[in-house]
Amino acid sequence: MQCFYNTIIGNVTDTDTETVTVERCEVHIMRTSGVLLPVASLPSKYGIGAFSKEAYEFVDTLEKAGQSYWQILPLGPTGYGDSPYQSFSTFAGNPYFIDLEKLIKKGWITKDECKAYDFGDNAGYVDYEKIYNCRYEILRKAYERSRIADDADFQKFCKANKEWLDDYALYTEIKAANGGKSWSEWEDEYRLRDELALEKFAKENQEGILFQKFMQYEFATQWSALKAYANEKGIEIIGDIPIYVAFDSADSWSHPELFQFDENGLPTGVAGCPPDAFSATGQLWGNPLYKWEYHKETGYAWWMKRIRHCVELYDVIRIDHFRGFDEYYSIPYGDLTAEFGHWEKGPGMDIFRTVKESLGDVKIIAEDLGFLTDSVIRMVDMSQPVSIQPKNQTDLDVLMKLDLIDSDDMEEVSEFLDKLLEKEKYEGRRESNMKYVAG
């Protein structure tokens, strides 16, 4: 269980880059708590958690337990390694989460057809290879029987999301036609987005592209209904935004101008973390780095679209690797380890001032894992009017302080508690600590 504590609001009165003075005022807000559970981890007879009755039952459980938040992992379509932090799109949803039972009720597929597929037989394990090999087949059958092209709501959805949906659908179909290869390995006419070649491909593959849009429509419709149900029960959704996009993604393919790419469309540097106590060679993530000068020139337009989209999906937004906005680690493209990277300055508070001006008050959680420099801590202090909410910053007065049980490079909570109890000398102290941990 993850516990969230609402504490103190601080108003910045001096935004000098070297010093920050915070005017503090007490606000009495009820203590709240929540649970982190990835959608994929929900029980399911179809191999992976979905927006199914089990998801609604979990919301009911949270309500009965007096919880206020359901924190989830990124909802995007998983890419290599099946990681939600390496998604094929930062705007699209994962088709795996579409509830097949709802499609059965619509008469688009049958239970017998679903039973004919092998989604895996281990209730405690997601077999992504089996899911990948069969999920799209059953969804394709649903699409072919749906006559979705004539649906007014579907048409409205496609129009409202055209800016990212068209590129994503085209990207996924070209990728499929190329055997799943990364866009960097496609023929130049597709890799470099020759307009005539793309128009020709889209015309010849209309059904496939429409199928991709159908899946996104079903995802959005089902998720919207689940989120509305949770909100009615007093449960807010905490979503997760990876700071970076995947190199092989519709985002980097359709908008190379946003990233540090060379004339051949390849990264000049990639993201990661330097060597530390956990890894002698550091962490090589491989994500393309942002061309922050361009983002600033455009008023962070792409980021505003991204955050606005997330505001529609979630009630609270957690930004992964928040410190990357202050400084980011750049590793030469092609390096096999992260040992020889260097630090570059990020946009700092400028991007969050733009969030405030463009989108108003947005509830944002700033993940504070890793070594935090003074400049990162100053940025967290300065960000309070924008509703940035740091995690585990017990020495800061913030809009909302979150104390989370962490599992990144850490021992299991049960192991931590066992060690804690072993160190306790007296039974009374032991009971006191357990009572505190349980909340």
Short mmCIF file of C-alpha atoms in Angstrom, two decimals, residues 144-390:
data_model
loop_
_atom_site.label_atom_id
_atom_site.label_comp_id
_atom_site.label_asym_id
_atom_site.label_seq_id
_atom_site.Cartn_x
_atom_site.Cartn_y
_atom_site.Cartn_z
CA GLU A 144 -14.53 -6.68 -38.88
CA ARG A 145 -17.99 -7.29 -37.38
CA SER A 146 -18.37 -3.90 -35.72
CA ARG A 147 -19.05 -1.75 -38.79
CA ILE A 148 -17.35 0.92 -36.75
CA ALA A 149 -16.67 3.22 -39.70
CA ASP A 150 -20.35 4.22 -39.73
CA ASP A 151 -20.50 4.92 -35.99
CA ALA A 152 -20.96 8.63 -35.23
CA ASP A 153 -19.12 8.45 -31.90
CA PHE A 154 -16.18 6.70 -33.55
CA GLN A 155 -16.02 9.37 -36.23
CA LYS A 156 -16.11 12.06 -33.56
CA PHE A 157 -13.27 10.34 -31.67
CA CYS A 158 -11.12 10.12 -34.80
CA LYS A 159 -11.67 13.79 -35.57
CA ALA A 160 -10.91 14.93 -32.01
CA ASN A 161 -7.67 12.89 -31.87
CA LYS A 162 -6.61 13.28 -35.49
CA GLU A 163 -3.38 15.10 -34.63
CA TRP A 164 -1.78 12.01 -33.08
CA LEU A 165 -4.12 9.17 -34.14
CA ASP A 166 -3.46 9.40 -37.88
CA ASP A 167 0.31 9.22 -37.41
CA TYR A 168 0.05 6.41 -34.87
CA ALA A 169 -2.24 4.26 -37.05
CA LEU A 170 -0.01 4.80 -40.09
CA TYR A 171 3.14 4.07 -38.06
CA THR A 172 1.79 0.79 -36.67
CA GLU A 173 0.68 -0.43 -40.10
CA ILE A 174 3.99 0.42 -41.79
CA LYS A 175 5.75 -1.26 -38.89
CA ALA A 176 3.65 -4.40 -39.36
CA ALA A 177 4.38 -4.38 -43.10
CA ASN A 178 8.08 -4.28 -42.25
CA GLY A 179 7.97 -7.28 -39.95
CA GLY A 180 7.98 -5.21 -36.78
CA LYS A 181 11.30 -3.51 -37.55
CA SER A 182 12.11 -0.15 -35.99
CA TRP A 183 11.23 2.83 -38.17
CA SER A 184 14.94 3.62 -38.41
CA GLU A 185 15.29 0.44 -40.52
CA TRP A 186 12.46 1.17 -42.95
CA GLU A 187 13.00 2.18 -46.56
CA ASP A 188 13.94 5.83 -46.86
CA GLU A 189 10.59 6.84 -48.36
CA TYR A 190 8.85 5.70 -45.18
CA ARG A 191 11.63 6.40 -42.70
CA LEU A 192 11.99 9.98 -43.90
CA ARG A 193 8.23 10.41 -44.38
CA ASP A 194 7.98 11.05 -48.11
CA GLU A 195 4.50 12.55 -48.46
CA LEU A 196 3.53 10.77 -51.69
CA ALA A 197 4.77 7.40 -50.43
CA LEU A 198 2.81 7.75 -47.19
CA GLU A 199 -0.35 8.75 -49.02
CA LYS A 200 -0.03 5.73 -51.32
CA PHE A 201 0.54 3.36 -48.41
CA ALA A 202 -2.41 4.77 -46.46
CA LYS A 203 -4.70 4.36 -49.46
CA GLU A 204 -3.61 0.75 -49.99
CA ASN A 205 -3.94 -0.14 -46.30
CA GLN A 206 -7.15 1.60 -45.29
CA GLU A 207 -8.56 -1.42 -43.46
CA GLY A 208 -5.47 -1.92 -41.33
CA ILE A 209 -5.33 1.75 -40.42
CA LEU A 210 -9.01 1.77 -39.55
CA PHE A 211 -8.44 -1.32 -37.37
CA GLN A 212 -5.78 0.56 -35.41
CA LYS A 213 -8.17 3.46 -34.87
CA PHE A 214 -10.90 1.04 -33.80
CA MET A 215 -8.67 -0.35 -31.05
CA GLN A 216 -7.84 3.14 -29.82
CA TYR A 217 -11.52 4.03 -29.76
CA GLU A 218 -12.42 0.93 -27.75
CA PHE A 219 -9.55 1.57 -25.36
CA ALA A 220 -10.59 5.19 -24.80
CA THR A 221 -14.27 4.34 -24.41
CA GLN A 222 -13.68 1.56 -21.89
CA TRP A 223 -11.08 3.51 -19.90
CA SER A 224 -13.29 6.59 -19.74
CA ALA A 225 -16.13 4.51 -18.29
CA LEU A 226 -13.85 2.88 -15.70
CA LYS A 227 -12.34 6.21 -14.63
CA ALA A 228 -15.80 7.76 -14.29
CA TYR A 229 -16.86 4.85 -12.09
CA ALA A 230 -13.78 5.28 -9.90
CA ASN A 231 -14.39 9.01 -9.53
CA GLU A 232 -18.01 8.35 -8.55
CA LYS A 233 -16.69 6.10 -5.79
CA GLY A 234 -14.36 8.84 -4.55
CA ILE A 235 -11.26 7.25 -6.07
CA GLU A 236 -8.85 9.41 -8.08
CA ILE A 237 -6.53 7.91 -10.68
CA ILE A 238 -2.80 8.66 -10.48
CA GLY A 239 -1.34 8.20 -13.95
CA ASP A 240 2.30 7.89 -14.92
CA ILE A 241 4.20 9.82 -17.62
CA PRO A 242 7.66 8.59 -18.59
CA ILE A 243 9.71 11.73 -19.18
CA TYR A 244 11.12 10.23 -22.38
CA VAL A 245 9.50 8.55 -25.38
CA ALA A 246 10.88 5.40 -26.98
CA PHE A 247 13.17 5.77 -29.98
CA ASP A 248 11.01 3.36 -31.97
CA SER A 249 7.74 5.18 -31.49
CA ALA A 250 5.17 7.06 -33.51
CA ASP A 251 6.24 10.18 -31.60
CA SER A 252 9.88 10.20 -32.72
CA TRP A 253 9.02 9.01 -36.25
CA SER A 254 6.33 11.63 -36.88
CA HIS A 255 8.07 14.53 -35.10
CA PRO A 256 11.85 14.16 -35.43
CA GLU A 257 12.21 17.93 -34.98
CA LEU A 258 11.47 17.44 -31.27
CA PHE A 259 14.57 15.35 -30.65
CA GLN A 260 18.36 15.48 -30.88
CA PHE A 261 18.65 13.67 -34.22
CA ASP A 262 21.29 14.01 -36.92
CA GLU A 263 20.70 14.47 -40.66
CA ASN A 264 20.17 10.70 -41.01
CA GLY A 265 17.42 10.62 -38.40
CA LEU A 266 19.58 8.94 -35.76
CA PRO A 267 20.09 10.21 -32.19
CA THR A 268 23.22 12.15 -31.37
CA GLY A 269 22.79 11.21 -27.74
CA VAL A 270 20.48 8.98 -25.69
CA ALA A 271 19.13 8.95 -22.16
CA GLY A 272 20.31 7.02 -19.13
CA CYS A 273 21.95 7.35 -15.73
CA PRO A 274 25.63 7.49 -14.79
CA PRO A 275 27.42 4.75 -12.82
CA ASP A 276 26.38 4.55 -9.18
CA ALA A 277 26.26 2.14 -6.25
CA PHE A 278 23.74 -0.05 -8.07
CA SER A 279 25.53 -0.29 -11.41
CA ALA A 280 29.23 0.17 -12.16
CA THR A 281 28.49 0.94 -15.81
CA GLY A 282 25.37 3.03 -15.26
CA GLN A 283 21.99 2.59 -16.95
CA LEU A 284 21.68 2.85 -20.73
CA TRP A 285 18.00 3.53 -21.45
CA GLY A 286 18.45 4.43 -25.10
CA ASN A 287 15.60 6.96 -25.35
CA PRO A 288 16.12 9.94 -27.66
CA LEU A 289 16.81 13.25 -25.92
CA TYR A 290 14.68 16.33 -26.43
CA LYS A 291 15.84 19.32 -28.42
CA TRP A 292 14.87 21.68 -25.63
CA GLU A 293 15.77 24.82 -27.60
CA TYR A 294 13.12 23.94 -30.18
CA HIS A 295 10.54 23.14 -27.51
CA LYS A 296 11.14 26.52 -25.89
CA GLU A 297 10.81 28.31 -29.25
CA THR A 298 7.41 26.68 -29.80
CA GLY A 299 6.17 27.47 -26.30
CA TYR A 300 6.52 23.79 -25.38
CA ALA A 301 3.53 23.13 -27.65
CA TRP A 302 4.10 19.36 -27.89
CA TRP A 303 4.47 19.06 -24.12
CA MET A 304 1.31 21.06 -23.55
CA LYS A 305 -0.57 18.66 -25.84
CA ARG A 306 0.93 15.70 -24.00
CA ILE A 307 0.03 16.95 -20.54
CA ARG A 308 -3.44 18.07 -21.68
CA HIS A 309 -4.02 14.53 -22.99
CA CYS A 310 -2.91 13.09 -19.64
CA VAL A 311 -5.21 15.45 -17.75
CA GLU A 312 -8.07 13.86 -19.69
CA LEU A 313 -6.87 10.36 -18.79
CA TYR A 314 -5.96 10.86 -15.12
CA ASP A 315 -6.80 12.93 -12.07
CA VAL A 316 -3.19 13.25 -10.90
CA ILE A 317 -0.08 12.91 -13.07
CA ARG A 318 3.19 11.39 -11.89
CA ILE A 319 6.21 12.40 -13.98
CA ASP A 320 8.90 9.73 -14.05
CA HIS A 321 12.51 10.97 -13.71
CA PHE A 322 11.51 14.53 -12.83
CA ARG A 323 15.09 15.58 -12.25
CA GLY A 324 15.62 15.30 -16.02
CA PHE A 325 13.87 18.66 -16.41
CA ASP A 326 16.66 20.29 -14.40
CA GLU A 327 19.57 18.35 -15.85
CA TYR A 328 19.64 15.26 -18.04
CA TYR A 329 22.35 12.68 -18.68
CA SER A 330 23.43 12.44 -22.33
CA ILE A 331 25.19 9.29 -23.54
CA PRO A 332 26.82 9.17 -26.99
CA TYR A 333 24.62 7.18 -29.38
CA GLY A 334 26.12 3.77 -30.04
CA ASP A 335 27.88 3.42 -26.68
CA LEU A 336 27.34 0.02 -25.06
CA THR A 337 27.32 1.40 -21.51
CA ALA A 338 26.43 4.67 -19.78
CA GLU A 339 29.95 5.29 -18.47
CA PHE A 340 30.92 8.09 -20.82
CA GLY A 341 27.91 10.36 -20.75
CA HIS A 342 27.73 13.92 -19.48
CA TRP A 343 25.14 16.22 -17.91
CA GLU A 344 23.24 18.86 -19.89
CA LYS A 345 20.89 21.56 -18.64
CA GLY A 346 17.16 20.98 -19.08
CA PRO A 347 14.37 23.57 -19.36
CA GLY A 348 14.00 23.92 -15.60
CA MET A 349 10.96 25.78 -14.28
CA ASP A 350 10.26 27.43 -17.62
CA ILE A 351 8.26 24.47 -18.89
CA PHE A 352 6.12 24.30 -15.74
CA ARG A 353 5.39 28.00 -15.82
CA THR A 354 4.07 27.35 -19.31
CA VAL A 355 1.94 24.50 -17.93
CA LYS A 356 0.47 26.92 -15.40
CA GLU A 357 -0.21 29.56 -18.05
CA SER A 358 -1.63 27.16 -20.65
CA LEU A 359 -3.44 24.53 -18.58
CA GLY A 360 -4.03 26.12 -15.19
CA ASP A 361 -3.63 24.10 -12.02
CA VAL A 362 -2.54 20.57 -12.88
CA LYS A 363 -1.92 18.01 -10.14
CA ILE A 364 1.58 16.72 -10.82
CA ILE A 365 3.73 14.39 -8.74
CA ALA A 366 7.47 14.83 -9.22
CA GLU A 367 9.36 11.58 -8.75
CA ASP A 368 12.52 12.29 -6.77
CA LEU A 369 14.51 9.08 -7.12
CA GLY A 370 18.22 9.37 -7.65
CA PHE A 371 20.78 11.90 -6.45
CA LEU A 372 19.12 15.29 -6.07
CA THR A 373 21.26 18.35 -6.57
CA ASP A 374 20.54 21.71 -4.96
CA SER A 375 19.16 22.97 -8.28
CA VAL A 376 16.61 20.12 -8.41
CA ILE A 377 15.45 20.85 -4.88
CA ARG A 378 15.20 24.58 -5.69
CA MET A 379 13.11 23.74 -8.73
CA VAL A 380 10.74 21.65 -6.60
CA ASP A 381 10.41 24.57 -4.18
CA MET A 382 9.77 27.04 -6.99
CA SER A 383 7.23 24.76 -8.66
CA GLN A 384 4.67 24.84 -5.88
CA PRO A 385 2.32 27.37 -7.55
CA VAL A 386 2.19 24.95 -10.51
CA SER A 387 1.17 22.12 -8.18
CA ILE A 388 4.34 20.05 -8.57
CA GLN A 389 4.18 17.45 -5.81
CA PRO A 390 7.50 15.85 -4.85
#
